[in-house]
Short mmCIF file of C-alpha atoms in Angstrom, two decimals:
data_model
loop_
_atom_site.label_atom_id
_atom_site.label_comp_id
_atom_site.label_asym_id
_atom_site.label_seq_id
_atom_site.Cartn_x
_atom_site.Cartn_y
_atom_site.Cartn_z
CA MET A 563 0.00 -0.04 -0.05
CA SER A 564 1.45 3.27 -1.25
CA GLN A 565 1.79 5.75 2.13
CA THR A 566 0.51 9.21 1.83
CA HIS A 567 -1.29 10.01 5.46
CA THR A 568 1.17 8.21 7.34
CA ALA A 569 4.61 7.03 7.67
CA PHE A 570 6.12 3.31 8.47
CA GLU A 571 9.65 2.33 9.32
CA VAL A 572 11.06 -1.00 11.27
CA GLU A 573 14.57 -0.64 12.86
CA SER A 574 16.17 -3.01 15.82
CA GLY A 575 12.87 -4.50 16.70
CA VAL A 576 10.39 -1.27 16.84
CA ALA A 577 8.16 -0.37 14.14
CA THR A 578 7.11 3.52 14.11
CA LEU A 579 3.97 4.21 12.86
CA SER A 580 3.60 8.25 12.45
CA LEU A 581 0.24 10.48 11.52
CA GLU A 582 1.57 12.77 8.61
CA ARG A 583 -1.45 14.87 7.71
CA PRO A 584 -0.76 17.87 9.69
CA GLU A 585 -2.66 20.59 7.77
CA VAL A 586 -5.73 18.40 9.50
CA ARG A 587 -4.10 17.79 12.88
CA ASN A 588 -3.94 14.12 11.80
CA ALA A 589 -7.68 14.09 11.77
CA LEU A 590 -8.67 9.96 11.79
CA THR A 591 -11.75 9.92 9.56
CA GLY A 592 -11.42 9.08 5.92
CA PRO A 593 -10.81 5.70 4.34
CA GLU A 594 -7.04 6.32 3.59
CA MET A 595 -6.07 7.53 6.98
CA ILE A 596 -7.70 4.49 8.45
CA ASP A 597 -6.66 2.25 5.86
CA GLU A 598 -2.78 3.26 6.27
CA ILE A 599 -3.57 3.03 9.93
CA VAL A 600 -4.61 -0.34 10.06
CA ASP A 601 -1.81 -1.31 7.38
CA GLY A 602 0.83 -0.39 9.56
CA ILE A 603 -0.44 -2.04 12.54
CA THR A 604 -0.89 -5.28 10.46
CA ARG A 605 2.62 -5.08 8.93
CA ALA A 606 4.24 -4.66 12.46
CA ASP A 607 2.22 -7.47 14.07
CA ARG A 608 3.20 -10.01 11.45
CA ASP A 609 7.07 -9.13 11.31
CA ASP A 610 8.57 -11.65 13.83
CA THR A 611 11.40 -9.69 14.00
CA VAL A 612 9.34 -6.51 15.53
CA SER A 613 8.31 -6.42 18.98
CA VAL A 614 7.58 -3.10 19.87
CA LEU A 615 4.93 -0.46 17.95
CA VAL A 616 5.40 3.32 18.39
CA VAL A 617 2.31 5.66 17.30
CA THR A 618 3.14 9.50 16.99
CA GLY A 619 1.82 12.25 15.04
CA SER A 620 4.01 14.81 13.19
CA GLY A 621 3.42 18.46 12.64
CA GLY A 622 2.79 19.32 16.48
CA ALA A 623 -0.46 17.18 16.64
CA PHE A 624 -0.97 13.88 17.73
CA SER A 625 -4.50 13.59 16.38
CA ALA A 626 -7.24 16.03 16.44
CA GLY A 627 -9.87 13.28 16.26
CA GLY A 628 -12.95 13.28 13.82
CA ASN A 629 -12.81 15.68 10.74
CA LEU A 630 -15.43 18.44 12.07
CA LYS A 631 -15.82 19.69 8.24
CA GLU A 632 -17.00 16.25 7.44
CA MET A 633 -19.07 15.72 10.50
CA GLN A 634 -20.83 19.21 9.69
CA GLU A 635 -21.69 18.04 6.18
CA GLY A 636 -22.65 14.78 6.83
CA ALA A 637 -20.00 13.22 4.13
CA GLY A 638 -17.91 10.36 4.37
CA MET A 639 -18.18 8.21 7.62
CA PHE A 640 -20.72 10.50 9.28
CA GLY A 641 -23.31 10.34 6.07
CA GLY A 642 -26.42 8.32 5.26
CA THR A 643 -29.04 6.64 7.43
CA PRO A 644 -28.44 5.48 11.44
CA ASP A 645 -27.66 1.83 10.09
CA GLU A 646 -25.50 3.44 7.45
CA VAL A 647 -23.58 5.68 9.76
CA ALA A 648 -23.15 2.61 12.25
CA GLU A 649 -22.02 0.19 9.80
CA ALA A 650 -19.35 3.03 8.59
CA TYR A 651 -18.13 2.89 12.48
CA ARG A 652 -17.92 -0.58 12.32
CA THR A 653 -15.85 -1.13 9.01
CA SER A 654 -13.68 2.16 9.85
CA ILE A 655 -12.21 3.50 12.73
CA GLN A 656 -13.68 0.94 15.05
CA ARG A 657 -11.13 -1.69 12.74
CA ILE A 658 -8.00 0.06 14.95
CA PRO A 659 -9.21 -0.62 18.69
CA ARG A 660 -9.89 -3.88 17.60
CA LEU A 661 -6.51 -4.59 16.24
CA LEU A 662 -4.62 -2.86 18.84
CA THR A 663 -6.63 -4.70 21.94
CA ALA A 664 -5.71 -8.26 19.61
CA THR A 665 -2.11 -7.74 19.15
CA ASP A 666 1.17 -9.37 21.26
CA LEU A 667 3.09 -5.87 20.24
CA VAL A 668 3.75 -3.60 22.85
CA THR A 669 2.11 -0.57 21.78
CA ILE A 670 3.68 2.89 22.76
CA ALA A 671 2.02 6.29 22.06
CA ALA A 672 4.23 9.21 21.81
CA VAL A 673 2.01 12.16 22.30
CA ASP A 674 2.98 15.64 20.94
CA GLY A 675 0.61 18.18 20.75
CA PRO A 676 -3.41 17.82 20.79
CA ALA A 677 -4.87 14.38 21.30
CA ILE A 678 -8.47 15.35 21.24
CA GLY A 679 -11.76 12.70 20.85
CA ALA A 680 -10.46 10.06 18.85
CA GLY A 681 -6.83 10.78 18.93
CA PHE A 682 -7.36 10.92 22.70
CA ASP A 683 -8.34 7.20 22.21
CA LEU A 684 -5.87 6.44 19.93
CA ALA A 685 -3.39 7.36 22.63
CA LEU A 686 -5.72 5.45 25.07
CA MET A 687 -5.48 1.95 23.01
CA CYS A 688 -1.56 2.01 23.55
CA ASP A 689 0.02 0.33 26.43
CA LEU A 690 2.10 2.93 27.37
CA ARG A 691 1.95 6.67 26.71
CA LEU A 692 4.62 9.59 26.57
CA ALA A 693 3.70 13.25 26.50
CA SER A 694 5.56 16.42 25.20
CA THR A 695 5.06 19.63 27.48
CA ARG A 696 2.45 20.75 24.76
CA ALA A 697 0.36 17.78 24.66
CA ARG A 698 -3.16 17.87 25.47
CA PHE A 699 -6.05 15.55 25.95
CA ALA A 700 -9.63 15.74 25.63
CA HIS A 701 -12.88 13.64 25.34
CA THR A 702 -14.93 16.25 23.58
CA PHE A 703 -17.37 14.13 21.95
CA ILE A 704 -20.28 14.99 24.24
CA ASP A 705 -19.63 18.83 23.10
CA LEU A 706 -20.77 17.32 19.96
CA GLY A 707 -23.66 16.14 20.82
CA ILE A 708 -22.31 12.45 20.17
CA ILE A 709 -20.67 9.73 21.87
CA PRO A 710 -16.97 8.23 21.11
CA GLY A 711 -17.96 5.74 18.62
CA ASP A 712 -14.40 4.31 18.40
CA GLY A 713 -14.61 2.63 21.69
CA GLY A 714 -13.21 5.23 23.94
CA ALA A 715 -15.55 4.82 26.79
CA TRP A 716 -14.15 1.25 27.27
CA PHE A 717 -10.41 2.10 27.46
CA LEU A 718 -10.88 5.30 29.43
CA PRO A 719 -12.24 3.98 32.79
CA ARG A 720 -9.14 1.19 32.45
CA VAL A 721 -6.90 3.95 32.37
CA VAL A 722 -8.09 6.57 34.93
CA GLY A 723 -10.54 4.60 36.89
CA TRP A 724 -14.38 5.09 37.05
CA GLN A 725 -15.16 8.46 38.51
CA ARG A 726 -12.37 10.15 36.60
CA ALA A 727 -13.60 8.80 33.57
CA ALA A 728 -17.02 9.88 34.28
CA GLU A 729 -15.75 13.51 35.11
CA LEU A 730 -13.82 13.88 31.69
CA ALA A 731 -16.45 11.81 29.86
CA PHE A 732 -19.26 14.30 30.90
CA THR A 733 -17.19 17.57 31.18
CA ALA A 734 -15.09 17.46 27.83
CA ARG A 735 -12.34 19.56 29.86
CA ALA A 736 -8.92 19.69 28.21
CA VAL A 737 -6.26 17.90 30.57
CA ASP A 738 -2.68 19.27 30.13
CA ALA A 739 0.64 17.09 30.25
CA ALA A 740 1.17 17.73 33.88
CA GLU A 741 -2.39 16.87 34.88
CA ALA A 742 -1.96 13.69 32.39
CA LEU A 743 0.94 12.85 34.38
CA GLN A 744 -0.64 13.15 37.72
CA LEU A 745 -3.79 11.34 36.34
CA GLY A 746 -1.75 8.50 35.19
CA ILE A 747 -2.75 8.85 31.54
CA VAL A 748 1.10 9.17 30.38
CA LEU A 749 4.58 7.96 32.22
CA GLU A 750 6.47 10.49 31.25
CA VAL A 751 6.69 14.15 29.91
CA THR A 752 9.45 15.70 27.73
CA GLU A 753 9.88 18.77 25.74
CA PRO A 754 8.98 18.12 22.44
CA ASP A 755 12.10 17.36 20.61
CA ARG A 756 12.94 15.02 23.29
CA LEU A 757 9.54 12.98 22.91
CA LEU A 758 10.10 10.54 20.15
CA PRO A 759 13.34 9.79 20.84
CA ALA A 760 12.26 8.90 24.82
CA ALA A 761 9.86 6.81 23.23
CA ILE A 762 12.49 5.12 21.03
CA ARG A 763 14.89 4.31 23.68
CA MET A 764 12.16 2.53 25.70
CA ALA A 765 10.80 0.63 22.98
CA ARG A 766 14.42 -0.30 22.31
CA GLN A 767 14.97 -1.57 25.65
CA ILE A 768 11.79 -3.71 25.58
CA ALA A 769 12.92 -4.83 22.17
CA ALA A 770 16.20 -6.12 23.52
CA LYS A 771 14.43 -8.97 25.53
CA PRO A 772 13.49 -12.36 24.16
CA ALA A 773 11.05 -11.55 21.39
CA HIS A 774 8.99 -14.16 21.85
CA SER A 775 8.77 -13.31 25.78
CA VAL A 776 7.72 -10.03 24.95
CA ARG A 777 4.75 -11.02 22.84
CA LEU A 778 3.45 -13.76 25.52
CA ALA A 779 3.86 -11.29 28.25
CA LYS A 780 1.54 -8.89 26.41
CA ARG A 781 -0.57 -11.70 25.47
CA LEU A 782 -0.49 -12.31 29.42
CA LEU A 783 -1.80 -8.76 30.34
CA ARG A 784 -4.35 -8.62 27.52
CA HIS A 785 -6.05 -11.80 29.19
CA ALA A 786 -5.99 -11.15 32.36
CA ARG A 787 -8.60 -8.52 32.38
CA ARG A 788 -11.01 -10.60 30.67
CA LEU A 789 -10.19 -14.15 32.58
CA ASP A 790 -11.02 -15.53 36.19
CA LEU A 791 -8.25 -16.73 37.98
CA ASP A 792 -8.55 -20.68 36.97
CA PRO A 793 -8.80 -20.29 33.36
CA PHE A 794 -6.14 -17.43 33.28
CA LEU A 795 -3.93 -19.76 35.43
CA ASP A 796 -4.16 -22.62 32.89
CA LEU A 797 -3.25 -20.08 29.83
CA THR A 798 -0.36 -18.96 32.16
CA ALA A 799 0.82 -22.47 32.30
CA ALA A 800 0.49 -23.45 28.62
CA LEU A 801 2.48 -20.06 27.90
CA GLN A 802 5.21 -20.98 30.11
CA ALA A 803 5.64 -24.43 28.64
CA ILE A 804 5.95 -22.91 25.36
CA SER A 805 8.33 -20.41 26.40
CA HIS A 806 10.86 -23.48 28.30
CA HIS A 807 10.85 -24.61 24.67
CA THR A 808 12.21 -21.67 22.93
CA GLU A 809 15.49 -20.74 21.43
CA GLY A 810 15.10 -17.34 22.82
CA HIS A 811 15.04 -18.89 26.66
CA ARG A 812 17.94 -21.28 26.27
CA THR A 813 19.71 -18.27 24.82
CA ALA A 814 18.71 -16.17 27.77
CA MET A 815 19.81 -19.01 30.24
CA ALA A 816 23.18 -19.62 28.36
CA ASP A 817 23.93 -15.63 28.98
CA LEU A 818 23.01 -15.27 32.30
CA ARG A 819 25.12 -18.51 33.23
CA THR A 820 28.01 -16.74 31.32
CA ARG A 821 27.49 -13.13 32.92
CA SER A 822 27.44 -15.18 36.45
CA GLU A 823 30.53 -16.90 36.11
CA ALA A 824 32.45 -14.00 34.79
CA ALA A 825 31.36 -12.11 37.76
CA GLY A 826 32.00 -14.73 40.18
CA PRO A 827 29.89 -14.63 43.79
CA PRO A 828 30.50 -11.98 45.84
CA SER A 829 32.78 -12.62 48.80
CA GLY A 830 31.05 -14.51 51.78
CA SER A 831 27.60 -14.72 49.80
CA GLN A 832 25.30 -17.01 47.92
CA PRO A 833 26.20 -17.31 43.69
CA VAL A 834 24.27 -15.02 41.74
CA VAL A 835 22.23 -17.48 40.22
CA ARG A 836 20.01 -19.35 42.68
CA GLU A 837 17.74 -22.48 42.43
CA ASN A 838 14.87 -20.37 43.61
CA GLN A 839 15.45 -17.28 41.32
CA LEU A 840 12.53 -18.50 39.11
#
């Protein structure tokens, strides 16, 4: 697929997907933008060399959400009968949360500038979020007389808790980077020019780990919020059994033993690697 609305690249186990329509503040509506985002997530997910996907936006905006001009005109995915609009949501923007919640990749949002409406939701769909000092978040759907049609009401309370999610959704007020850090919406705030390097640095730190372990750990975390304990423990046992029979596990254990033997045990203490370490 030719890319005119996004940029996609892979380096050192990290895929980066950048929204590249600064003239409309990286609005998420329009089939081309949606298709390219879906294509980027899918390409990263199918690449066995990739463990982490970084999602960001260019031009000083993460994403301003839906295209208000199209919304006012009832054009594109906003046009037609109620049934047609519902189907447009299902077959367009809702493909993004389905993919991001199903992937075993670790996903990191690097948010520079506004993340409004569906743009805020796109950040919430990611596992980890970093922001620049000029980032701004708002769930503005209620001001437009609509609701988050992209699944945002599912993600928001899982990040900030029910009461805070209700407050943000019902007031539609904006949250700056400092408050986003306080509320746990983001992990870290940096200056704008340091944001993407910080996100890539975190991504590479994760990607340096055994790739199968990263993906299986992500799978466990995905299922932890939807399974009761007993079926979750069964899944854990199955995935752990697979892990013990991978080349990545054998290599990691050999590297650990080599480092331990090279360092030697500290005087008067037990060896670094103990039987009960796991």
